[in-house]
PDB file of C-alpha atoms in Angstrom:
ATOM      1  CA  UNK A   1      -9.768  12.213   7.560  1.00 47.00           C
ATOM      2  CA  UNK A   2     -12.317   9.784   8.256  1.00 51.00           C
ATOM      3  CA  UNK A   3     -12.054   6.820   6.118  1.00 56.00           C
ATOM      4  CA  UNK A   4     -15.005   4.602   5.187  1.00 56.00           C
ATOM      5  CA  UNK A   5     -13.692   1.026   4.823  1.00 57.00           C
ATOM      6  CA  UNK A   6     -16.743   0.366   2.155  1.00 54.00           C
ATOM      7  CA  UNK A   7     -16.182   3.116   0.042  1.00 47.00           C
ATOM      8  CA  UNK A   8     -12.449   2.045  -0.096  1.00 46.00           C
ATOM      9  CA  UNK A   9     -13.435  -1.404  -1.170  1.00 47.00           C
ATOM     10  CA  UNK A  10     -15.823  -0.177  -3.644  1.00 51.00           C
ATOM     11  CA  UNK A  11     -13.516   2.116  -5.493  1.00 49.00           C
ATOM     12  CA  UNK A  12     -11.098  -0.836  -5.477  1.00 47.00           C
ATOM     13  CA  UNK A  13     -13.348  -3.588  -6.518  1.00 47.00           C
ATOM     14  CA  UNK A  14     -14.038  -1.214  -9.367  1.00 46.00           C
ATOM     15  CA  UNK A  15     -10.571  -0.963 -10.126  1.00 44.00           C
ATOM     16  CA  UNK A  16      -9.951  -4.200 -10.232  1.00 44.00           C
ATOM     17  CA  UNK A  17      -9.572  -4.906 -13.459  1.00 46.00           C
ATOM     18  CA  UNK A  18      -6.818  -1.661 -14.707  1.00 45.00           C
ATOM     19  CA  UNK A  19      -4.963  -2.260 -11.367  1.00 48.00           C
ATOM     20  CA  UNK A  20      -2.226  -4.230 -12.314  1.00 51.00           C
ATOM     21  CA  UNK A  21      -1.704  -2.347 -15.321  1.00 52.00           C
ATOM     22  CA  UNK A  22      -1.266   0.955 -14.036  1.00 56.00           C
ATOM     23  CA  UNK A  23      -0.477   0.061 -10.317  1.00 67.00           C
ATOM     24  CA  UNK A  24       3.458   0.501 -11.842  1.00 84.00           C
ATOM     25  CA  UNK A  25       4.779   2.792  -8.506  1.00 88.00           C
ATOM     26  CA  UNK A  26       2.762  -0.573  -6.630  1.00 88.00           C
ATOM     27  CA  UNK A  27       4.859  -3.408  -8.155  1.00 91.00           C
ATOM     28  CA  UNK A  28       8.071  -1.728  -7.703  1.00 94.00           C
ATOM     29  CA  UNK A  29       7.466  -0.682  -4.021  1.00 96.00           C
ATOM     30  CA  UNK A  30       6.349  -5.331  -3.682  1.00 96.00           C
ATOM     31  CA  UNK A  31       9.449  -5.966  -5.354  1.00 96.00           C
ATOM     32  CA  UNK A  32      11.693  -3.556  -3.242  1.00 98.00           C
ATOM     33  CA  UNK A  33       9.880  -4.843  -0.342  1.00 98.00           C
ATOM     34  CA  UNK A  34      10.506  -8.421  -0.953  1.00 98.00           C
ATOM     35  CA  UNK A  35      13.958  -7.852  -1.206  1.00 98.00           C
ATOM     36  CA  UNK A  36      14.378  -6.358   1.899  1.00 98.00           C
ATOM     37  CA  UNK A  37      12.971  -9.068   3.503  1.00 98.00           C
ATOM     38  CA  UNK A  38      14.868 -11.690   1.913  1.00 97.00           C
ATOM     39  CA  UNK A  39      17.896  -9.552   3.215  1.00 97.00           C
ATOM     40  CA  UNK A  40      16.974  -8.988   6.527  1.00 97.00           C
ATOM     41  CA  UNK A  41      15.171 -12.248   7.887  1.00 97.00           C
ATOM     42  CA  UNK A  42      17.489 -14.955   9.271  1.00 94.00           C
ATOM     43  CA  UNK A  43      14.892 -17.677   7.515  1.00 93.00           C
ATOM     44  CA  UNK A  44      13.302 -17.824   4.394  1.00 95.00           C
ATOM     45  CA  UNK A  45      11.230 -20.979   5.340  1.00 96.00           C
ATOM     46  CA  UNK A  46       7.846 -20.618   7.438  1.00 97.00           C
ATOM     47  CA  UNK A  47       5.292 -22.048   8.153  1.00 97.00           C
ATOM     48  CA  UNK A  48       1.854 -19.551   8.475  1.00 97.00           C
ATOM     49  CA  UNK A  49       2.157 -16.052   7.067  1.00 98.00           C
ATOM     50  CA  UNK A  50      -0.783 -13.860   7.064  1.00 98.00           C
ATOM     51  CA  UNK A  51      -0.560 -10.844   4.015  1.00 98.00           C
ATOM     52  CA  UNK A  52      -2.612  -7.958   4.572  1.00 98.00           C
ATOM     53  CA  UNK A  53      -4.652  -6.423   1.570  1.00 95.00           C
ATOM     54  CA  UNK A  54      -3.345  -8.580  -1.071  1.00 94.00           C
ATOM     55  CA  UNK A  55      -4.888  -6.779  -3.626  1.00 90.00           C
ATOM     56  CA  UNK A  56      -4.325  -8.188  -7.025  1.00 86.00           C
ATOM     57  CA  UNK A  57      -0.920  -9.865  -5.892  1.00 92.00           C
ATOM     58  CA  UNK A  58       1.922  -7.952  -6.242  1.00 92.00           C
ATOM     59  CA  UNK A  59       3.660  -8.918  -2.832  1.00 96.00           C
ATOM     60  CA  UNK A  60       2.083 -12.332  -2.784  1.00 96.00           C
ATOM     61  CA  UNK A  61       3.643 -13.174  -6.148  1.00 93.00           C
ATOM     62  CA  UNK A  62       7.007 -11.842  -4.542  1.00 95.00           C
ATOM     63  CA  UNK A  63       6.144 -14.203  -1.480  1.00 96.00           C
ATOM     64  CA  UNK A  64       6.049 -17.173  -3.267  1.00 94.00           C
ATOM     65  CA  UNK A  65       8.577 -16.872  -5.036  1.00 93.00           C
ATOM     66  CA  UNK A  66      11.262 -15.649  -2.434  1.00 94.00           C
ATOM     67  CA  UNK A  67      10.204 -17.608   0.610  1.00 96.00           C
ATOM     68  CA  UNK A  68       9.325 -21.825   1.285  1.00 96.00           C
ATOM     69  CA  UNK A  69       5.572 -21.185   2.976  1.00 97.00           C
ATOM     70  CA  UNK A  70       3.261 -23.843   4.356  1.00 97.00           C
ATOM     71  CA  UNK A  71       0.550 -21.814   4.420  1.00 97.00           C
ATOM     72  CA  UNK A  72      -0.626 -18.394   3.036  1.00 97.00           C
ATOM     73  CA  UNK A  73      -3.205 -16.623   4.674  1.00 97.00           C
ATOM     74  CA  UNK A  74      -4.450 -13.625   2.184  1.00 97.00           C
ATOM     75  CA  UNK A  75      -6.880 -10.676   3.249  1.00 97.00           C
ATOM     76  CA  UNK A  76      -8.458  -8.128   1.489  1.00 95.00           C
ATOM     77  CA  UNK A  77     -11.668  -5.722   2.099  1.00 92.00           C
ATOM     78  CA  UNK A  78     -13.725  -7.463  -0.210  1.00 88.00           C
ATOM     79  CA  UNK A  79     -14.010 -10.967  -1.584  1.00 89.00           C
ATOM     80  CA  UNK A  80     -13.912  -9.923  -5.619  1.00 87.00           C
ATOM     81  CA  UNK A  81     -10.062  -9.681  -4.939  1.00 88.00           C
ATOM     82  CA  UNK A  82     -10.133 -13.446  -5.242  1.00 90.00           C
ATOM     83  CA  UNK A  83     -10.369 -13.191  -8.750  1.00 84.00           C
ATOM     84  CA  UNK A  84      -6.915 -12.491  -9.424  1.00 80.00           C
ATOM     85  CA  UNK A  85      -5.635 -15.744  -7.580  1.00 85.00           C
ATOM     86  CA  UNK A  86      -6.705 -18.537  -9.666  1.00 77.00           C
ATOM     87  CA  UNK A  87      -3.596 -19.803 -10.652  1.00 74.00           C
ATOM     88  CA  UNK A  88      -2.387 -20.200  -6.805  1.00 78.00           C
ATOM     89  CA  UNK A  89      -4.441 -23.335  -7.167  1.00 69.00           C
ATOM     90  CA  UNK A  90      -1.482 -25.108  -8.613  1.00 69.00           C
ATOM     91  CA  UNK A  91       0.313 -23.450  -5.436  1.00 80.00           C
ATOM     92  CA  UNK A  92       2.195 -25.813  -2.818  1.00 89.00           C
ATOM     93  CA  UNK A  93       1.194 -23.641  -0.226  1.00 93.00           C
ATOM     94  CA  UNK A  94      -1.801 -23.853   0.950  1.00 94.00           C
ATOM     95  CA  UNK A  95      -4.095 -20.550   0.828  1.00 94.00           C
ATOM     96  CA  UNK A  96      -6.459 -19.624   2.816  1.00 95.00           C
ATOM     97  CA  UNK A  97      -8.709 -16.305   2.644  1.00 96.00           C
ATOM     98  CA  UNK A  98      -9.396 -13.796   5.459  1.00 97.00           C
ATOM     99  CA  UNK A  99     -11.902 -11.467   3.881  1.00 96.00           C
ATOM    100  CA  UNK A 100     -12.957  -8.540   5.956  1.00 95.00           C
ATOM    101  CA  UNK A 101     -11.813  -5.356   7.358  1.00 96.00           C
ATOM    102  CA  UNK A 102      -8.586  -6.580   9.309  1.00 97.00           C
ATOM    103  CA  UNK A 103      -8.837  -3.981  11.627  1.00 97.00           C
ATOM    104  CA  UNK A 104     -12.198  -6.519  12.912  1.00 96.00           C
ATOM    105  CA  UNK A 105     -11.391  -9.592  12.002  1.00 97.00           C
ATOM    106  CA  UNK A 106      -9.899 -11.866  14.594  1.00 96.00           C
ATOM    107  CA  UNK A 107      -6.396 -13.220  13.813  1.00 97.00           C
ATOM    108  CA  UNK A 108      -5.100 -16.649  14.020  1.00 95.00           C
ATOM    109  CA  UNK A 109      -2.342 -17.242  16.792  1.00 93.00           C
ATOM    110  CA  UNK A 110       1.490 -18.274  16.266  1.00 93.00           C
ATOM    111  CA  UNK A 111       1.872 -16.653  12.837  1.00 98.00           C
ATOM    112  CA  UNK A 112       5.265 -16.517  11.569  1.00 97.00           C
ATOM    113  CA  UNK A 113       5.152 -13.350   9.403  1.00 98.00           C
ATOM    114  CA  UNK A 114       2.918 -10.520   8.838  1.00 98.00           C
ATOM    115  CA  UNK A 115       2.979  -8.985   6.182  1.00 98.00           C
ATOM    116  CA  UNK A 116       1.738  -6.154   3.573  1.00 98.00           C
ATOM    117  CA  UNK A 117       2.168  -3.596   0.892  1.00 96.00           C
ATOM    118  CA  UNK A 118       0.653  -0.447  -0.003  1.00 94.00           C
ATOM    119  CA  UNK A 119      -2.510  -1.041   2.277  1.00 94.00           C
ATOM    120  CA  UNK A 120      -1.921   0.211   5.988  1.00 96.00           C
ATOM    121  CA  UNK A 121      -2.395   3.625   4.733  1.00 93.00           C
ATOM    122  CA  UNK A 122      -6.115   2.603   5.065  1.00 91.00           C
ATOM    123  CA  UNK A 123      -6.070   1.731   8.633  1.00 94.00           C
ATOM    124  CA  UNK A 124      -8.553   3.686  10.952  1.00 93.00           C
ATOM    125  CA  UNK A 125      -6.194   2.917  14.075  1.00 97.00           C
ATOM    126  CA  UNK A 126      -2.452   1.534  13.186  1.00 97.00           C
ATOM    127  CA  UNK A 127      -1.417   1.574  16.787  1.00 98.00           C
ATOM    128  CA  UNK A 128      -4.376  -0.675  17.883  1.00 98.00           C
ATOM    129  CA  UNK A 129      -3.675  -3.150  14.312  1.00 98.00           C
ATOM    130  CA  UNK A 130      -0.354  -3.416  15.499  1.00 98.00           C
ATOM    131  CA  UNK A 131      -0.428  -4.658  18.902  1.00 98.00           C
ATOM    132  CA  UNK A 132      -2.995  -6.862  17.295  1.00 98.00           C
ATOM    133  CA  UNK A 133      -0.099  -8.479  14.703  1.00 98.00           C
ATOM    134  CA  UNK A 134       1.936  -8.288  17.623  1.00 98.00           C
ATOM    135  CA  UNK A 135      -0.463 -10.430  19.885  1.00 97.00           C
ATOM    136  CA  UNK A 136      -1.026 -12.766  17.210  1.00 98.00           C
ATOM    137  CA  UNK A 137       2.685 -13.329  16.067  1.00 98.00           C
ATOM    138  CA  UNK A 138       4.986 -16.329  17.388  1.00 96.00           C
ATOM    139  CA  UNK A 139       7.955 -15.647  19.585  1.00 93.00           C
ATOM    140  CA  UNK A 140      10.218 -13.977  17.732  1.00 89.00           C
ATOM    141  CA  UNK A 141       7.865 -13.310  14.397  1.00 97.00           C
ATOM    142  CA  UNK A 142       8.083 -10.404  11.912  1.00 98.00           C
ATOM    143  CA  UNK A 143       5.964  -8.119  11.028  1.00 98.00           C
ATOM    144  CA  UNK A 144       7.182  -6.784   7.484  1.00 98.00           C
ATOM    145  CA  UNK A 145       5.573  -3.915   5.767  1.00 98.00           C
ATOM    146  CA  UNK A 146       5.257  -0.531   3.278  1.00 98.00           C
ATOM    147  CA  UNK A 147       2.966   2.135   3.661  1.00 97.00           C
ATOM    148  CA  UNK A 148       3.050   6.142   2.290  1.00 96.00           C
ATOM    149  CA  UNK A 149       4.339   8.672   4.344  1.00 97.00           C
ATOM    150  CA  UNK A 150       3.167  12.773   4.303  1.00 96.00           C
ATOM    151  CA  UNK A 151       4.745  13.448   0.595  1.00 97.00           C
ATOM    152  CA  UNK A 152       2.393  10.691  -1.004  1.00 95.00           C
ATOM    153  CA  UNK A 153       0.152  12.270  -3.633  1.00 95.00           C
ATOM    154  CA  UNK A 154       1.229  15.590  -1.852  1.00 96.00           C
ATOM    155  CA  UNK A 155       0.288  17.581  -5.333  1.00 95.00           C
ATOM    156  CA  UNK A 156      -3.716  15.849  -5.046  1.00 93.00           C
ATOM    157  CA  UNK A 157      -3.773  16.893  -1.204  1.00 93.00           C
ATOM    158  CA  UNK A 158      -2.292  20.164  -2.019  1.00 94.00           C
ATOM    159  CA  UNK A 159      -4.373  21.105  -4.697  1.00 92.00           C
ATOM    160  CA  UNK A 160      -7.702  19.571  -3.484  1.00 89.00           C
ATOM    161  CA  UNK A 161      -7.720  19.623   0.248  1.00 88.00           C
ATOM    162  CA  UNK A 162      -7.683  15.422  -0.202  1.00 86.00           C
ATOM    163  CA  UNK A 163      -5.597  12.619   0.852  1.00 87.00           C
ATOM    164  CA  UNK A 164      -5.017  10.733   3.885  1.00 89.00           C
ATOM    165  CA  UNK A 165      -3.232  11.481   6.789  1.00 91.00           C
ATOM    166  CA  UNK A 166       0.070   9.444   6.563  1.00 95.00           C
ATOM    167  CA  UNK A 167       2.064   8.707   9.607  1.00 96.00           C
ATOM    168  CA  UNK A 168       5.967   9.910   9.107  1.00 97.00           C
ATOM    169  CA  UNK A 169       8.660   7.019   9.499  1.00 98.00           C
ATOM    170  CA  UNK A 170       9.650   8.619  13.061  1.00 98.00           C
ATOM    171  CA  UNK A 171       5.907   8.247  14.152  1.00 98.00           C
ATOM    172  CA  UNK A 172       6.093   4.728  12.629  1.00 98.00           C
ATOM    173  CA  UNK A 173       8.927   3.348  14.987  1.00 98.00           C
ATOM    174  CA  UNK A 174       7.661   5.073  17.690  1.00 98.00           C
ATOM    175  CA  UNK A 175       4.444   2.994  17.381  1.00 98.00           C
ATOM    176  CA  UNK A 176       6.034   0.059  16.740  1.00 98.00           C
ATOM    177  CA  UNK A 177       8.713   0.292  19.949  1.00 98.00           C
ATOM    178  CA  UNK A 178       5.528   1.124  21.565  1.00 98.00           C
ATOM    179  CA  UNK A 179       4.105  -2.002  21.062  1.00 98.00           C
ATOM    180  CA  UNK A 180       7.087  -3.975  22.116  1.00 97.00           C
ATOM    181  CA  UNK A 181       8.625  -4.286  18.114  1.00 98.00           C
ATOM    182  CA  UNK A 182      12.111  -4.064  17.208  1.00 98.00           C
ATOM    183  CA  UNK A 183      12.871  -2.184  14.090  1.00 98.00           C
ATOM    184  CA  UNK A 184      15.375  -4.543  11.992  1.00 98.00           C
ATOM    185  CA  UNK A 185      15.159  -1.917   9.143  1.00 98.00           C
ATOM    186  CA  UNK A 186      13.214   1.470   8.493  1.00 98.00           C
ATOM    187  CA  UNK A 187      13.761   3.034   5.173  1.00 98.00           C
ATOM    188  CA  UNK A 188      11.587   5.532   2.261  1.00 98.00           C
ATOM    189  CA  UNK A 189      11.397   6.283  -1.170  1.00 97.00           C
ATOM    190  CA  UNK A 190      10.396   8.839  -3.618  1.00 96.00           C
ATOM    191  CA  UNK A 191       8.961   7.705  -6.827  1.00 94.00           C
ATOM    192  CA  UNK A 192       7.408  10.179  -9.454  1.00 92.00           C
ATOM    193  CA  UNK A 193       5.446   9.432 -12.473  1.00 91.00           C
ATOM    194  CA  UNK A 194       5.563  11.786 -15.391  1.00 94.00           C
ATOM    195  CA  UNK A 195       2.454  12.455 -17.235  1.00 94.00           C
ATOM    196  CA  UNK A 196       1.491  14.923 -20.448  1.00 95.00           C
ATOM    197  CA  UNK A 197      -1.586  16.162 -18.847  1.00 95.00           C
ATOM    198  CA  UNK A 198      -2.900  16.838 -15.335  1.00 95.00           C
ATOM    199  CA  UNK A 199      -6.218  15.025 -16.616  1.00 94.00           C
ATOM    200  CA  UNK A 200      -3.783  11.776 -17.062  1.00 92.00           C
ATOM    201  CA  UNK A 201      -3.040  11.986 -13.538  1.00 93.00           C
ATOM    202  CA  UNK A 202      -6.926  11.521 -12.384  1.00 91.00           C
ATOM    203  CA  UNK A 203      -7.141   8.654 -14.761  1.00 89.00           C
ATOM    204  CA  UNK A 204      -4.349   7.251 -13.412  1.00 89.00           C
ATOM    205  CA  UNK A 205      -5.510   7.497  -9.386  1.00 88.00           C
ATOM    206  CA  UNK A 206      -9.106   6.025 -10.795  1.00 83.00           C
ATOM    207  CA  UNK A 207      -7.841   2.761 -12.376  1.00 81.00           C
ATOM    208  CA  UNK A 208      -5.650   2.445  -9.406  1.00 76.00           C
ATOM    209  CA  UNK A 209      -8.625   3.159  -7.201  1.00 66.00           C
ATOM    210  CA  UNK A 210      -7.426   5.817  -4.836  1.00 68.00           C
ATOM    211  CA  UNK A 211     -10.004   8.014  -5.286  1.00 57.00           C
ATOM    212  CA  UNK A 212     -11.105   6.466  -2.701  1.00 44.00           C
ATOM    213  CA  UNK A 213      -9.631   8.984  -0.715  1.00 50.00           C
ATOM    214  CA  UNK A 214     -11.857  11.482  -1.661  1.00 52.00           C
ATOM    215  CA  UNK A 215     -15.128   9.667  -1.011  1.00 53.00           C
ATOM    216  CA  UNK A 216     -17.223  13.247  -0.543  1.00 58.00           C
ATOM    217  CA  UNK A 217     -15.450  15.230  -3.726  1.00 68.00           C
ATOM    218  CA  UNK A 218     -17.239  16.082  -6.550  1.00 77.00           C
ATOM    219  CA  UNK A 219     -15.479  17.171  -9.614  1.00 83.00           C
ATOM    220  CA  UNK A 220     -17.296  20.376 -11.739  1.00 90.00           C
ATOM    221  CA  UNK A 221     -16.324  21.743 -15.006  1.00 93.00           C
ATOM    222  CA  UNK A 222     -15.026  24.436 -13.162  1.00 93.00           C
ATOM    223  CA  UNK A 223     -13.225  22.723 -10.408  1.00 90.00           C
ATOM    224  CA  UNK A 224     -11.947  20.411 -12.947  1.00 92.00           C
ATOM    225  CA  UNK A 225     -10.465  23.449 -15.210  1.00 95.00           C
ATOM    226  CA  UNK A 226      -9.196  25.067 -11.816  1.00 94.00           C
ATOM    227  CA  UNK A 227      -7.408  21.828 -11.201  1.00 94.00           C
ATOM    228  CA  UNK A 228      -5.515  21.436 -14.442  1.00 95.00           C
ATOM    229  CA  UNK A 229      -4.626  25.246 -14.421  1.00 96.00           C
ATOM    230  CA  UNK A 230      -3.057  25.310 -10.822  1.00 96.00           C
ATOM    231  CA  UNK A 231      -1.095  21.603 -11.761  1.00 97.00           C
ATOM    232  CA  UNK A 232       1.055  23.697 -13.569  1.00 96.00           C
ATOM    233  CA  UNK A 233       3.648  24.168 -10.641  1.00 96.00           C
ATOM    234  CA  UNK A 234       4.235  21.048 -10.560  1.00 96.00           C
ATOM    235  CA  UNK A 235       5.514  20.575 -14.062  1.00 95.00           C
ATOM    236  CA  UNK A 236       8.550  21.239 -15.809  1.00 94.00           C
ATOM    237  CA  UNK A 237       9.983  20.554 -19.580  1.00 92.00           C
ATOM    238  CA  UNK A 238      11.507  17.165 -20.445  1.00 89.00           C
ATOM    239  CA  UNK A 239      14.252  17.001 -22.943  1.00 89.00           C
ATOM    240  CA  UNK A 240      11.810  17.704 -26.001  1.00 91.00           C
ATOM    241  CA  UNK A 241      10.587  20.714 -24.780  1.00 91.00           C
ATOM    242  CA  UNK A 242       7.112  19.219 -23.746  1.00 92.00           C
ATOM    243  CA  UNK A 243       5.632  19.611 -20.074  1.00 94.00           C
ATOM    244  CA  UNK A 244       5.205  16.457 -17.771  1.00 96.00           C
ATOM    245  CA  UNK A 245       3.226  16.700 -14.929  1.00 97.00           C
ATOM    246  CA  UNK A 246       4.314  14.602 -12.223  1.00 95.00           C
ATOM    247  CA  UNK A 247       2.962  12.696  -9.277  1.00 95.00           C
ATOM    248  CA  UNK A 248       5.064  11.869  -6.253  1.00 96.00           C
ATOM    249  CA  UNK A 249       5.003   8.732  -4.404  1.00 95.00           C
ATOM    250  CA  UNK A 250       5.809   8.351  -0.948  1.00 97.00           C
ATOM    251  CA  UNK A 251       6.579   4.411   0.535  1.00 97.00           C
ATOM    252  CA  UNK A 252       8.074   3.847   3.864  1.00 98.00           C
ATOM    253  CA  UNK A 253       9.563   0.060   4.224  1.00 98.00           C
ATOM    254  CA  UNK A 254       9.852  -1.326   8.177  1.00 98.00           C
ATOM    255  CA  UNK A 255      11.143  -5.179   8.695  1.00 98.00           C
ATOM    256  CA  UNK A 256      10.556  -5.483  12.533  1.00 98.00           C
ATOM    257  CA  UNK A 257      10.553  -8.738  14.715  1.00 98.00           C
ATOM    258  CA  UNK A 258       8.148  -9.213  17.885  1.00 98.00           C
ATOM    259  CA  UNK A 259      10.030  -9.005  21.135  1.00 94.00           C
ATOM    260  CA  UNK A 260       9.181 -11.821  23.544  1.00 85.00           C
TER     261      UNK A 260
END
């Protein structure tokens, strides 16, 4: 699907607010990625990182805390996002902002590590964004990341017809070999969230702002009714007897370093 980069940051800016409170699945996949990149790369000192789509933290809160940085470079779509970063002011690395779509934005050279979570999804072109990172990297930098692969949301896509197309972990490496990477680690997850009704599940993508993937759907009464009544295969009874109605998600973790 075509994906317009204003809508995106309009359903996010608007969900500003009740991200980090429902963005749960989010905070888990920042944490799980931090890890793996405390595991997997040789230093944990350096000195200009560039994150890509901050967002309201998550993996820059992980950042700080696992790795000695000089200097922080944070992007996002829209310059609202800053809101969430006042107390990096106390911070003794220095951040910068890079607002703007980073698919356009030109990139400072020599970076260390590039990194993101939960945000490449969104790219129009991930092939031509990575042999960007990989242009702007220093010999021997790392580009460390999670996206969603083809099960994210499946139950929205297969029920409505909307979602994004998500790149499988296979066609990941391939672009990423492609563009002179080398994979240090490739792994996915499945998380799903339980809900009591289907109608919690669209609250839930709102406050989290993906709706945004379905910039030209228009809920009815009767598509709305249609909705909850077909959710029903993908529920089942919890211990209690009552239904939960989940919601898979889909994250794909890559630690790669740039070959000379």
């Amino acid at each position: 699907m075509d994906i317009d980069k204003a809508h995106v940051a309009l359903r996010f800016a608007q969900a500003g607010l009740s991200y980090s409170e429902h963005a749960v699945v989010q905070k888990q996949i920042a944490l799980h990625l931090a890890g793996l990149m405390a595991k997997h790369l040789p230093s944990h000192e350096f000195s200009e990182v560039l994150e890509i789509g901050c967002g309201s933290g998550n993996l820059t809160d992980q950042l700080l805390e696992q790795f000695r940085i000089k200097k922080l470079l944070l992007n996002d779509l829209y310059a609202e996002v800053q809101q969430h970063f006042s107390a990096l002011s106390n911070s003794s690395t220095q951040i910068d902002w890079l607002i703007g779509d980073i698919e356009q934005v030109a990139l400072p050279k020599a970076l260390n590590l590039v990194a993101s979570c939960s945000a490449l999804q969104w790219l129009t072109d991930f092939n031509a964004l990575t042999a960007k990172v990989h242009n702007s990297l220093s010999e021997d930098g790392y580009f460390c990341f999670s996206s969603f692969g083809p099960q994210n949301l499946i139950e929205i896509k297969t029920l409505t017809g909307q979602g994004l197309n998500y790149f499988s972990a296979a066609q990941i490496v391939d672009i990423l070999v492609g563009n002179q990477f080398e994979i240090l680690h490739l792994s996915e997850q499945r998380y799903h969230l339980d809900f009591t009704h289907p109608k919690q599940v669209l609250q839930h993508l709102k406050a989290t702002g993906v709706t945004a993937t379905g910039s030209g759907y228009r809920w009815t009464k009767y598509s709305l009714q249609k909705f909850y009544q077909e959710y029903q295969q993908f529920s089942e009874k919890d211990e209690a007897g009552h239904l939960q109605y989940a919601l898979t998600y889909h994250p794909i973790y890559c630690i790669a370093r740039r070959k000379p």
